[in-house]
Tab-separated table of N, CA and C in Angstrom:
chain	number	residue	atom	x	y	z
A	1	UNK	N	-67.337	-44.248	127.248
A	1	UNK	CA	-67.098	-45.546	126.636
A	1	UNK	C	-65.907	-46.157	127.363
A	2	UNK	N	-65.804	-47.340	127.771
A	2	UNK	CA	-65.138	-48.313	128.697
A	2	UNK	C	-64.462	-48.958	127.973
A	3	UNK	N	-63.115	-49.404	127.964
A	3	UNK	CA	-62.217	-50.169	127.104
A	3	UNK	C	-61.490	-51.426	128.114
A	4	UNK	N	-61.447	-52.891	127.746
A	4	UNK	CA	-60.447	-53.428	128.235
A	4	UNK	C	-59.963	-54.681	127.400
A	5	UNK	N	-58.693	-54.956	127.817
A	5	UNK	CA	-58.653	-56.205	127.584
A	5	UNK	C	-59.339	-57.642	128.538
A	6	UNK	N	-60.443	-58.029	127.574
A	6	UNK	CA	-61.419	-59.315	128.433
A	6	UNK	C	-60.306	-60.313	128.613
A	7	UNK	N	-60.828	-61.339	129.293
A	7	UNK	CA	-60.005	-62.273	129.404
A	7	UNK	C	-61.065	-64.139	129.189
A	8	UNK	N	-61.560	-63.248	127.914
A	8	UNK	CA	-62.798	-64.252	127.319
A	8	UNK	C	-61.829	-65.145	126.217
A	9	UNK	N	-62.137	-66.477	125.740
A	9	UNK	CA	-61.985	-67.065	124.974
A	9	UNK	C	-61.124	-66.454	123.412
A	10	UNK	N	-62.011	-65.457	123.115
A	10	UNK	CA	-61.668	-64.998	122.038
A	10	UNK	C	-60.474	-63.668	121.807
A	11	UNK	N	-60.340	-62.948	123.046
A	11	UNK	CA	-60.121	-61.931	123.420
A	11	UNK	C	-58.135	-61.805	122.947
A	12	UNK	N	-57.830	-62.609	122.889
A	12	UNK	CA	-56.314	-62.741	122.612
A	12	UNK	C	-56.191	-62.659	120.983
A	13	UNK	N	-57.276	-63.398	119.886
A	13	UNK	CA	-57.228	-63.526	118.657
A	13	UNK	C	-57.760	-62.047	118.278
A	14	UNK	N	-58.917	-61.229	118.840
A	14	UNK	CA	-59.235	-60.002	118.847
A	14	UNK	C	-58.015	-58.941	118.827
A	15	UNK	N	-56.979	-59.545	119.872
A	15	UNK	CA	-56.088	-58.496	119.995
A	15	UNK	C	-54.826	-58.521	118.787
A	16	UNK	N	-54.711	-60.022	118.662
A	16	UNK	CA	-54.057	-60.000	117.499
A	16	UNK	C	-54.099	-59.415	115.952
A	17	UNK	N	-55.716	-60.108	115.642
A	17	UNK	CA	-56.477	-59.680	113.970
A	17	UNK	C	-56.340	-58.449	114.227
A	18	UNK	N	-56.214	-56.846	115.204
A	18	UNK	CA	-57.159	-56.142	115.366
A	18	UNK	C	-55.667	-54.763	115.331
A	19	UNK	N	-54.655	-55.667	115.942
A	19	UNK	CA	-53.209	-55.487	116.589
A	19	UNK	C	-54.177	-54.162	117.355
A	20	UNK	N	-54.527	-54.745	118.571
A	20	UNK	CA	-54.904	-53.543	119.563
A	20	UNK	C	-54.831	-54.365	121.298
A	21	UNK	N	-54.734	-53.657	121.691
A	21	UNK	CA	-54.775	-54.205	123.089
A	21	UNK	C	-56.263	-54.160	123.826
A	22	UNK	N	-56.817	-53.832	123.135
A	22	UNK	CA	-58.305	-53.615	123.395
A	22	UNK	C	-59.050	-55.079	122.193
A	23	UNK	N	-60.040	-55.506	123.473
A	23	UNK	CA	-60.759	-56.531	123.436
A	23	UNK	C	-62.122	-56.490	123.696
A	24	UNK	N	-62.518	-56.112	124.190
A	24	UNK	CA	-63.789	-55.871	124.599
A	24	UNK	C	-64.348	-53.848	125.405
A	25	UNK	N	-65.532	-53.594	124.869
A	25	UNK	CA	-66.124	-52.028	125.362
A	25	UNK	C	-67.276	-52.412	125.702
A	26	UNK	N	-67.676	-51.340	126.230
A	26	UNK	CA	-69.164	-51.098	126.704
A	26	UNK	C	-69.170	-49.613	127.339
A	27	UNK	N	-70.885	-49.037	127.456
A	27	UNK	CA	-70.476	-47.981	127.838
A	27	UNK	C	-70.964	-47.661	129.262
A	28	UNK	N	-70.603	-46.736	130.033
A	28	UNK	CA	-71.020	-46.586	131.026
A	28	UNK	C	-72.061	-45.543	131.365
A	29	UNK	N	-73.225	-46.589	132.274
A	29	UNK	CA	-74.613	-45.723	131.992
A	29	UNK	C	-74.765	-45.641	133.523
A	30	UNK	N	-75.753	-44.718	134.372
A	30	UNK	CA	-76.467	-44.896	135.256
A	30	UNK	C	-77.492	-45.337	135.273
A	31	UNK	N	-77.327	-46.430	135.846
A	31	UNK	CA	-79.048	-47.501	136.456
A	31	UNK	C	-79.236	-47.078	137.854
A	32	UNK	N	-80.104	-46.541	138.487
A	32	UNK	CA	-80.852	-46.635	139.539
A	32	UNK	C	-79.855	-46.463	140.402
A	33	UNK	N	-79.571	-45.218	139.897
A	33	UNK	CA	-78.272	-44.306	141.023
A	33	UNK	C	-76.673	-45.205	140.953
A	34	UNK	N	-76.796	-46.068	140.261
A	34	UNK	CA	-75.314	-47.048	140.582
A	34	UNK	C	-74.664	-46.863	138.970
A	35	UNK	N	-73.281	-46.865	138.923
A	35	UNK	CA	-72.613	-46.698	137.615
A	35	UNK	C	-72.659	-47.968	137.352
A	36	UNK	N	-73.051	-48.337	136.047
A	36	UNK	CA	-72.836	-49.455	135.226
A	36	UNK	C	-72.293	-49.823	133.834
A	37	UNK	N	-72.231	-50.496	133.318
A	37	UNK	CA	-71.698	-50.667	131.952
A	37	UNK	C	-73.237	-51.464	131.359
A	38	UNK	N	-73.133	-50.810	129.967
A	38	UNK	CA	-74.295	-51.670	129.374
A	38	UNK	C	-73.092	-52.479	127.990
A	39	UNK	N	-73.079	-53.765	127.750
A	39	UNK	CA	-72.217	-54.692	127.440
A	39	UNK	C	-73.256	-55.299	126.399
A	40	UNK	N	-72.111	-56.114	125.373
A	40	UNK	CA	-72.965	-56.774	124.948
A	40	UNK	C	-72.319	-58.426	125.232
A	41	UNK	N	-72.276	-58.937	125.389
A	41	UNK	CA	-72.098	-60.625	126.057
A	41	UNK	C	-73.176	-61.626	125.987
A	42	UNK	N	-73.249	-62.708	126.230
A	42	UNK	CA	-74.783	-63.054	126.334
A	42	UNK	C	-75.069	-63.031	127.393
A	43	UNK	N	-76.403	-62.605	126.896
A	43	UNK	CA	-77.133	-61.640	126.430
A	43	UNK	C	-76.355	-60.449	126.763
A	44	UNK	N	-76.751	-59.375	126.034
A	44	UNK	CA	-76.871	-57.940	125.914
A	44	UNK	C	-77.576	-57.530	127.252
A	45	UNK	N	-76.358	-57.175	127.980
A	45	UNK	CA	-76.613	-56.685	129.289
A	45	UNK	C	-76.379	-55.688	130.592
A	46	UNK	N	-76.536	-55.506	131.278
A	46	UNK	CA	-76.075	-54.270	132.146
A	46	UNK	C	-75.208	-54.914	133.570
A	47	UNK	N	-73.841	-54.441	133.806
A	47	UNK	CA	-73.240	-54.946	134.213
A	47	UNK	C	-73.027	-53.954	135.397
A	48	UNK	N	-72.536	-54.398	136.695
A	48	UNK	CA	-72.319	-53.159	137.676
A	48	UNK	C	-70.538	-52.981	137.349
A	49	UNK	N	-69.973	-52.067	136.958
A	49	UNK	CA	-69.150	-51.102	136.828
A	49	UNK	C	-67.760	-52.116	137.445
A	50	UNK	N	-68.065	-52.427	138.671
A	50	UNK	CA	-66.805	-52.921	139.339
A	50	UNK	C	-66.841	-54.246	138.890
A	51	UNK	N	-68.058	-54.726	138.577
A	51	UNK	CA	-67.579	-56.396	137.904
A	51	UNK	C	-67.054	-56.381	136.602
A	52	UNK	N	-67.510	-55.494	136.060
A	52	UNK	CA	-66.768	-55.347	134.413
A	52	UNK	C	-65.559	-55.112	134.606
A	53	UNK	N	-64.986	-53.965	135.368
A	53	UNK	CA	-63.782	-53.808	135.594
A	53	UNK	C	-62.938	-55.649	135.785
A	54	UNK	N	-63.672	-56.443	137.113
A	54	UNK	CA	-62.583	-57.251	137.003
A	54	UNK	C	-62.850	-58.477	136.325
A	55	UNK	N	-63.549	-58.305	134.871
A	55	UNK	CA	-63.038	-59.328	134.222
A	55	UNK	C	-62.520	-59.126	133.096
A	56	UNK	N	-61.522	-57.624	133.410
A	56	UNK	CA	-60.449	-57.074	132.294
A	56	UNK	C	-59.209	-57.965	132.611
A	57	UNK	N	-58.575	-58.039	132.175
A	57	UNK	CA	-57.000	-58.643	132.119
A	57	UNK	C	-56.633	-56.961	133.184
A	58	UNK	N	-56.142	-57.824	134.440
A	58	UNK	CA	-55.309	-57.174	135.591
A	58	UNK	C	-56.278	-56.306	136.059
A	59	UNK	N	-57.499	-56.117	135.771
A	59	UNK	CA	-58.367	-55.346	136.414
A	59	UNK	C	-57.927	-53.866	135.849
A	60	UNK	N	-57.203	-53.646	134.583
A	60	UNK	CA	-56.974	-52.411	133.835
A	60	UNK	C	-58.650	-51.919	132.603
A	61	UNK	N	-58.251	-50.755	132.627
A	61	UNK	CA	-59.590	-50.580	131.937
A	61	UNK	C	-59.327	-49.186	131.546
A	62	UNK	N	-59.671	-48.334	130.425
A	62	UNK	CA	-59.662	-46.986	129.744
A	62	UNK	C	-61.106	-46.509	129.488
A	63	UNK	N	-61.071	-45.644	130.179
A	63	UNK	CA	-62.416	-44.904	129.601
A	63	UNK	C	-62.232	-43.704	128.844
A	64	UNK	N	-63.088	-43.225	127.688
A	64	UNK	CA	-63.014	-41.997	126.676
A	64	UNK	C	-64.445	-41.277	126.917
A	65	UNK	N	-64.153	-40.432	126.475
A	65	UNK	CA	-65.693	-39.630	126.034
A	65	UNK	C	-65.737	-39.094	124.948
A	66	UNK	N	-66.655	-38.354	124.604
A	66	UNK	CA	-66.913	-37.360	123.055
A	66	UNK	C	-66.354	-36.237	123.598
A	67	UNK	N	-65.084	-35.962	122.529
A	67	UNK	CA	-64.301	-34.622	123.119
A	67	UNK	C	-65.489	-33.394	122.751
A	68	UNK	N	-64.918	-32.461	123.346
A	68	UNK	CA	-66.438	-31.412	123.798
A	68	UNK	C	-67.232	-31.788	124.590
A	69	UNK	N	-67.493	-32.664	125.115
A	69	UNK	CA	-68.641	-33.439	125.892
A	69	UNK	C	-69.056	-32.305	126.639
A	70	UNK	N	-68.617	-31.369	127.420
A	70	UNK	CA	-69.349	-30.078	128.278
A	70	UNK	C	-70.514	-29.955	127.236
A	71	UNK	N	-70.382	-29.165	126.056
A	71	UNK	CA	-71.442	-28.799	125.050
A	71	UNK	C	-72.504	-29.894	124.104
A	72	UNK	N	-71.586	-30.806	124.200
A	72	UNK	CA	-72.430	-32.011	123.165
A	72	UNK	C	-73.373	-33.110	124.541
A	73	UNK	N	-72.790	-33.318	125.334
A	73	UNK	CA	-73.982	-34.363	126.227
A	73	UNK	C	-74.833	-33.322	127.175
A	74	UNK	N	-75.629	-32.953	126.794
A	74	UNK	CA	-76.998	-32.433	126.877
A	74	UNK	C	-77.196	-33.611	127.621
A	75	UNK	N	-78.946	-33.762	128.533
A	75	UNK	CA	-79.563	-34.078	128.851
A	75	UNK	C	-80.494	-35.156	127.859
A	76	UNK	N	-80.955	-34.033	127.127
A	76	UNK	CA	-81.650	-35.179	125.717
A	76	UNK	C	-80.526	-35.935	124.886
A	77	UNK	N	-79.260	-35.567	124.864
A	77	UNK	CA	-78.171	-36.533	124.086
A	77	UNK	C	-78.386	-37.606	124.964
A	78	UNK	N	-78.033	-37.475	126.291
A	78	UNK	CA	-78.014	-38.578	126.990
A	78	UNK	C	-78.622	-39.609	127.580
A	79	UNK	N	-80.529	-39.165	127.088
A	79	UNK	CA	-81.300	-39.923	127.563
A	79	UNK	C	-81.141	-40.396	126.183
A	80	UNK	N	-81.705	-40.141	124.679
A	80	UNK	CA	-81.401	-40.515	123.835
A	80	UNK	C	-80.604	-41.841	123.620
A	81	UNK	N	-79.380	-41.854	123.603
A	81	UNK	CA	-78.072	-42.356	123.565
A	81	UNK	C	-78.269	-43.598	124.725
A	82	UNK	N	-79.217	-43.388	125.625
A	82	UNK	CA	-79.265	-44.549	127.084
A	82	UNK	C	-80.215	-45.309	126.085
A	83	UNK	N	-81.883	-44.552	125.672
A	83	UNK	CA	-82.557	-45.248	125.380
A	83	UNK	C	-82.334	-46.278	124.076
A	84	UNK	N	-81.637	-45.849	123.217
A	84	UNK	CA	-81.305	-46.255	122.433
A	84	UNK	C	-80.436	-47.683	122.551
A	85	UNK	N	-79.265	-47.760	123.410
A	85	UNK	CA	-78.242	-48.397	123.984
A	85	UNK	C	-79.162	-49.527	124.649
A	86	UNK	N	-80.137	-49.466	125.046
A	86	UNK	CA	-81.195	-50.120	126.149
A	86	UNK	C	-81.515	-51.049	124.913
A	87	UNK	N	-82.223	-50.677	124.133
A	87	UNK	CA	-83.032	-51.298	123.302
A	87	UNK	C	-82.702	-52.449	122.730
A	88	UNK	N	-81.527	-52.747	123.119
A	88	UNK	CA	-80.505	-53.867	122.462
A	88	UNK	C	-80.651	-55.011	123.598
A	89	UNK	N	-81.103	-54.624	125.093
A	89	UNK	CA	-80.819	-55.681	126.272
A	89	UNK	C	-81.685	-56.626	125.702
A	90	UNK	N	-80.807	-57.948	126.011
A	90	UNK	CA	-81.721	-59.252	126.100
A	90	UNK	C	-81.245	-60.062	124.297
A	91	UNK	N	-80.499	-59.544	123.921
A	91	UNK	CA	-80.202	-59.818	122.102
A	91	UNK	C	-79.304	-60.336	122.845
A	92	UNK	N	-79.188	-61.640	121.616
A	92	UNK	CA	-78.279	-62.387	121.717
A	92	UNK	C	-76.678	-61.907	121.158
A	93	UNK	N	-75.334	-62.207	121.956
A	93	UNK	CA	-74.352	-62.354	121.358
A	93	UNK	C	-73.991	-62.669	119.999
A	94	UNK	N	-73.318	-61.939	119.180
A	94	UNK	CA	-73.016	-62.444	118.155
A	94	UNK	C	-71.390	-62.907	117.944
A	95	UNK	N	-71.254	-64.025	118.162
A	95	UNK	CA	-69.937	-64.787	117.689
A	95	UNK	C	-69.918	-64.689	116.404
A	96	UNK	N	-70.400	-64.149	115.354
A	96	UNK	CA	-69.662	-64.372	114.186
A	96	UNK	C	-68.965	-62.767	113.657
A	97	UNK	N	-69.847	-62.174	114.674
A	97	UNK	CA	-69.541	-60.566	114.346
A	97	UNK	C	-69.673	-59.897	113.120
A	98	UNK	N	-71.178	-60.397	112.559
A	98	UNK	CA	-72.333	-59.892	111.612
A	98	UNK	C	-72.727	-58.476	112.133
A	99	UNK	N	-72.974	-58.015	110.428
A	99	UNK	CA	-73.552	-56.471	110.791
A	99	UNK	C	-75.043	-56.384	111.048
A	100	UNK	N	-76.167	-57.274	111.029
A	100	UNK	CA	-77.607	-57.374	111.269
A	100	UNK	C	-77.649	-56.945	112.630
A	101	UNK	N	-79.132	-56.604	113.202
A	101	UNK	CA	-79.530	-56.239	114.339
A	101	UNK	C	-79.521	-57.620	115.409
A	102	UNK	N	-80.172	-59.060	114.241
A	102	UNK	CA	-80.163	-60.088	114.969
A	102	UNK	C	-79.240	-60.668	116.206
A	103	UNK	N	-78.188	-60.246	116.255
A	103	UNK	CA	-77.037	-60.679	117.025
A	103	UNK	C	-76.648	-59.454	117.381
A	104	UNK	N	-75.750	-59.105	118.689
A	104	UNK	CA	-74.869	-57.663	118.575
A	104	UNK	C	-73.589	-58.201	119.546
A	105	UNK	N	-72.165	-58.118	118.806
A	105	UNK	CA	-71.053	-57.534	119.262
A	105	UNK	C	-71.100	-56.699	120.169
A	106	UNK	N	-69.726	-56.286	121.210
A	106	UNK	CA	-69.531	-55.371	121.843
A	106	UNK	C	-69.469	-53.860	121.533
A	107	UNK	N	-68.422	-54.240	120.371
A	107	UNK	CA	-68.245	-52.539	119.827
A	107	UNK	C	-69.372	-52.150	118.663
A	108	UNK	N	-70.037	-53.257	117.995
A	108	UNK	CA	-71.141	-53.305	117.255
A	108	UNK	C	-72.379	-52.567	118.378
A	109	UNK	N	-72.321	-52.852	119.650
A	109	UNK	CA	-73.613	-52.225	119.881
A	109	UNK	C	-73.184	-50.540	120.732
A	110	UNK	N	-71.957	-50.521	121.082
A	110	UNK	CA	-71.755	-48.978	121.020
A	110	UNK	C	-71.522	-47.793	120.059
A	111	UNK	N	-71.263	-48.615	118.761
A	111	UNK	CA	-71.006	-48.214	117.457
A	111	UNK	C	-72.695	-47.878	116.930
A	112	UNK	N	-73.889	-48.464	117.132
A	112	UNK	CA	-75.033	-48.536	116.735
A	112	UNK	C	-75.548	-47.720	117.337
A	113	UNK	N	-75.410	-48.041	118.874
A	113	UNK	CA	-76.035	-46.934	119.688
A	113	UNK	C	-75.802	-45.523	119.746
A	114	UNK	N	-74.323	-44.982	119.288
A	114	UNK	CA	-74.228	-43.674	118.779
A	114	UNK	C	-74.926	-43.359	117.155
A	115	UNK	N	-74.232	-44.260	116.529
A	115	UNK	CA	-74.982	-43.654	115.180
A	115	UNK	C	-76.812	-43.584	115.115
A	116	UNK	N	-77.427	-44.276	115.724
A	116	UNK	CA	-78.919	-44.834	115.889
A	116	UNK	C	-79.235	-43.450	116.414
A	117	UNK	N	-78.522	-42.977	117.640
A	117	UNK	CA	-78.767	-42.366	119.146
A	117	UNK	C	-78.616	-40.623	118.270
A	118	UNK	N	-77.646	-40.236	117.820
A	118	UNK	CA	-76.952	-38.666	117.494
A	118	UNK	C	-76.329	-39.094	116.033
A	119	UNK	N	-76.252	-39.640	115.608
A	119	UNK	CA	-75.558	-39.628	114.108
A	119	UNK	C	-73.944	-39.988	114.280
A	120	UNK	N	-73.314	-39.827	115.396
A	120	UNK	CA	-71.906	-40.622	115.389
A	120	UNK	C	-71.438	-41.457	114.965
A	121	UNK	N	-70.212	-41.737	114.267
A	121	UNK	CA	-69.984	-42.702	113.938
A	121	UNK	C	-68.387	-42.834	114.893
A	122	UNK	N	-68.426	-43.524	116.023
A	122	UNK	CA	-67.384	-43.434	116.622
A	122	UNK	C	-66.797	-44.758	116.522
A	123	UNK	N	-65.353	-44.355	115.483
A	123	UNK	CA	-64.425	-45.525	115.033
A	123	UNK	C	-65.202	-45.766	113.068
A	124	UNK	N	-64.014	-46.082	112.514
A	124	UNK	CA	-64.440	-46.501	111.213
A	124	UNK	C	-64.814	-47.991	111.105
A	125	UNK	N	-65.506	-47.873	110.353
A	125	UNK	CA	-65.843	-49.581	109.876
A	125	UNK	C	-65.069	-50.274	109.037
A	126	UNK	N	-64.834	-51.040	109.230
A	126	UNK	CA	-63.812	-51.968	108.065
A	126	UNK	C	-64.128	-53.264	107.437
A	127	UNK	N	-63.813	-53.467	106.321
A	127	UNK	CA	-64.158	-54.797	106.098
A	127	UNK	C	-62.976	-56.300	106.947
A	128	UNK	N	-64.103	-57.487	107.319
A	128	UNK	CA	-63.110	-58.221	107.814
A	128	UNK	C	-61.998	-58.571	106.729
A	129	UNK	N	-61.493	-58.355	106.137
A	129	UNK	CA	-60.398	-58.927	105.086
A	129	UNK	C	-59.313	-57.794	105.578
A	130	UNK	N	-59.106	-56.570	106.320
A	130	UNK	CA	-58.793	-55.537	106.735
A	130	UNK	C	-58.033	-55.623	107.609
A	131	UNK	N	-58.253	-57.059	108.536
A	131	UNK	CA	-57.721	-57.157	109.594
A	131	UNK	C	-56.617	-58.046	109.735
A	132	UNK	N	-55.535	-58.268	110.308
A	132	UNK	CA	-54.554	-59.416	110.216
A	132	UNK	C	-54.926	-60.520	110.971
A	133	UNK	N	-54.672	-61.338	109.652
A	133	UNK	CA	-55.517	-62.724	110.000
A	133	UNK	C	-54.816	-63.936	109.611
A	134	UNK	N	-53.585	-63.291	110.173
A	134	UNK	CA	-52.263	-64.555	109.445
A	134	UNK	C	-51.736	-65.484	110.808
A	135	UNK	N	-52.025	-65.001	111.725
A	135	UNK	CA	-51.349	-65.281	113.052
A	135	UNK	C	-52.331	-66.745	113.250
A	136	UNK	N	-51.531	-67.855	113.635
A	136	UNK	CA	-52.089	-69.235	113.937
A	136	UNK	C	-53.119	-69.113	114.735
A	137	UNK	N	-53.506	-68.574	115.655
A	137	UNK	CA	-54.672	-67.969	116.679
A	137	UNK	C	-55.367	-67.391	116.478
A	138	UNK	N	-55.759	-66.669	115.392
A	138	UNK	CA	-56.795	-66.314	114.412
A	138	UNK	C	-57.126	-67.063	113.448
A	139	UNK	N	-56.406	-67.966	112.679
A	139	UNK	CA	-57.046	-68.364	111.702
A	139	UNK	C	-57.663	-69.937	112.362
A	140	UNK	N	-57.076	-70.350	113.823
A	140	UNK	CA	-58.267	-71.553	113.926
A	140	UNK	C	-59.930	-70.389	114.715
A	141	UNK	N	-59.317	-69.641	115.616
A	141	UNK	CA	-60.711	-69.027	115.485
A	141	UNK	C	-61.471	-68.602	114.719
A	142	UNK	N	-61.300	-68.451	113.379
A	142	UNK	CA	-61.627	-68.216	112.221
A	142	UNK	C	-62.530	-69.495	112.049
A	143	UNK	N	-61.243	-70.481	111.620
A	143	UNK	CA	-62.426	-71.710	111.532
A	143	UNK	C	-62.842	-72.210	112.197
A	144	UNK	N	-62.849	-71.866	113.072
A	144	UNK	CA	-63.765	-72.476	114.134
A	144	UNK	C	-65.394	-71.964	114.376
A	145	UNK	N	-65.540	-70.784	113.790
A	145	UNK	CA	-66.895	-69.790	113.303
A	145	UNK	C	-66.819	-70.078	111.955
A	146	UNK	N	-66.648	-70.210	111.322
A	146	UNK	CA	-66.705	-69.856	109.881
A	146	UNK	C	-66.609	-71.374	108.806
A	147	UNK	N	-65.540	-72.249	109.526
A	147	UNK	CA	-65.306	-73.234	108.714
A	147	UNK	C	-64.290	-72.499	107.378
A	148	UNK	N	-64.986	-73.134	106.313
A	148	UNK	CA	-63.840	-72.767	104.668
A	148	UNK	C	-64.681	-71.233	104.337
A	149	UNK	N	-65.799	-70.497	104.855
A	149	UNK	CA	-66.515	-69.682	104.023
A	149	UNK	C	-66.480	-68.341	105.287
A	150	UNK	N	-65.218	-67.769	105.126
A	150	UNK	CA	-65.206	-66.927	106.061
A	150	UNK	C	-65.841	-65.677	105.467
A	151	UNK	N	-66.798	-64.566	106.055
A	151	UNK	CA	-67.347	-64.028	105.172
A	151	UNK	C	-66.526	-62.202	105.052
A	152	UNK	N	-64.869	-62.272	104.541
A	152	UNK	CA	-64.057	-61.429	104.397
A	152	UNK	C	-64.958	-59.753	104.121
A	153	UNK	N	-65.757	-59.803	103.480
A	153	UNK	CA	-66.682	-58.548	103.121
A	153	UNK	C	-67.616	-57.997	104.047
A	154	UNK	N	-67.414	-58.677	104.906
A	154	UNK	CA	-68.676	-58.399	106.136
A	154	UNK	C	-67.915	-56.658	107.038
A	155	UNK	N	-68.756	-56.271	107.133
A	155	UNK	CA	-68.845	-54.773	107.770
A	155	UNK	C	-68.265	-55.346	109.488
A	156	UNK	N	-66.809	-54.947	109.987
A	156	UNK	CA	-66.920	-54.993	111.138
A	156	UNK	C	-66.207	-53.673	111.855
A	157	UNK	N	-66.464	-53.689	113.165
A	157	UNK	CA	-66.068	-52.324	114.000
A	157	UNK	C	-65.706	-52.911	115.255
A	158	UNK	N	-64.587	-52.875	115.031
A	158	UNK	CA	-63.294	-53.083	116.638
A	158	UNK	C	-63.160	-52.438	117.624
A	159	UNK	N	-63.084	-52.748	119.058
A	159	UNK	CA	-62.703	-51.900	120.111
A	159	UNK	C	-61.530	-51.014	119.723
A	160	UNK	N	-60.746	-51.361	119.140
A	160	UNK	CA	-59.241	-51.135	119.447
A	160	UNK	C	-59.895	-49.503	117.814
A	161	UNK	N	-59.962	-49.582	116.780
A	161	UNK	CA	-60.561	-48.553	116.107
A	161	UNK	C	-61.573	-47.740	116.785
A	162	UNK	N	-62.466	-47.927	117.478
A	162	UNK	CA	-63.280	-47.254	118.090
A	162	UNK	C	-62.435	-46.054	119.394
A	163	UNK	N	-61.565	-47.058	120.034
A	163	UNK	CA	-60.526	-46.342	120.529
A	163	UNK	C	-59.841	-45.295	119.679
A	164	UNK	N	-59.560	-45.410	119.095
A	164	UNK	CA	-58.364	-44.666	117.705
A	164	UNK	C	-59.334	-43.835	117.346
A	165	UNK	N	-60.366	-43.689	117.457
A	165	UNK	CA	-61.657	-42.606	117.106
A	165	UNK	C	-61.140	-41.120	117.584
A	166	UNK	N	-61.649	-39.937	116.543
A	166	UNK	CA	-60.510	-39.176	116.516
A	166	UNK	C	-61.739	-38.175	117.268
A	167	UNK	N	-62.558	-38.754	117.620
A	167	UNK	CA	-64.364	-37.837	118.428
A	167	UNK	C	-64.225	-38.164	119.820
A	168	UNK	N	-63.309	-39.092	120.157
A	168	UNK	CA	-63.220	-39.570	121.644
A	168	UNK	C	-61.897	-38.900	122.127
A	169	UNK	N	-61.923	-38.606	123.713
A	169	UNK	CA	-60.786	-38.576	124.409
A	169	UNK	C	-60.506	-39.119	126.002
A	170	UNK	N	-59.475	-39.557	125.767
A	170	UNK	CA	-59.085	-40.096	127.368
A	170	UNK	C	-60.190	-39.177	128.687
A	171	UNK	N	-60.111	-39.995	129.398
A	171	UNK	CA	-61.068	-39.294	131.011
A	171	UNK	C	-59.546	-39.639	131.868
């Protein structure tokens, strides 16, 4: 799993609500012999490795794995876990960062693709009301999705928690 700070629109209010320095994940898969990231952006897509890298803030980037990984990524974990991760290409972005299949987030579709894929749940879920949402730069991005009916109860899952995941470790 791939961590950075994006240097997308939203990516500064993410870091704030979230207080993480992490903005955007994806994970890294092999396509057709080349390392890639499968992302979710619009569309839900597969990215080559070195372009994801540079549209991190400074071209910095963290990658983790599932500690144990020698014993736990098997062959079938990992086709599993690809096919699964796949199944999402071509879905639209979700800017409001809803828990439905209709739309998928970044950390929403690596968060899905483990639990879907092996039963993981890597990073806790939180409700948006959870997050700090006092800072002037969150609350117009706020309304700026949401208007007056922000939907505080909605199920969300952050890079920056997914990081803090106590199943992952630094590479």
């Amino acid at each position: 799993i791939i961590f950075q700070s994006s240097m997308s629109g939203q990516s500064y209010a993410i870091q704030l609500a979230t207080r993480s320095k992490f903005s955007h994940v994806g994970m890294i898969i092999k396509d057709q012999g080349q390392l890639k990231v499968i992302e979710a952006v619009q569309p839900v897509k597969i990215t080559p490795l070195k372009t994801w890298i540079n549209h991190g803030d400074g071209n910095h980037y963290w990658v983790k794995r599932l500690k144990h990984s020698d014993s736990l990524l098997t062959d079938s974990f990992v086709q599993v876990l690809d096919s699964t991760s796949r199944s999402y290409l071509g879905k639209n972005y979700d800017l409001y960062f809803g828990w439905s299949d209709d739309r998928i987030y970044c950390s929403e579709l690596v968060w899905k693709a483990y639990k879907q894929a092996v039963g993981l749940e890597i990073g806790a879920l939180r409700k948006l009301s959870s997050f700090d949402l006092t800072h002037p730069v969150v609350k117009q991005k706020l309304k700026e999705r949401y208007g007056n009916k922000i939907p505080m109860n909605e199920n969300v899952i952050s890079p920056g928690d997914m990081f803090d995941s106590k199943l992952l470790e630094l590479v």
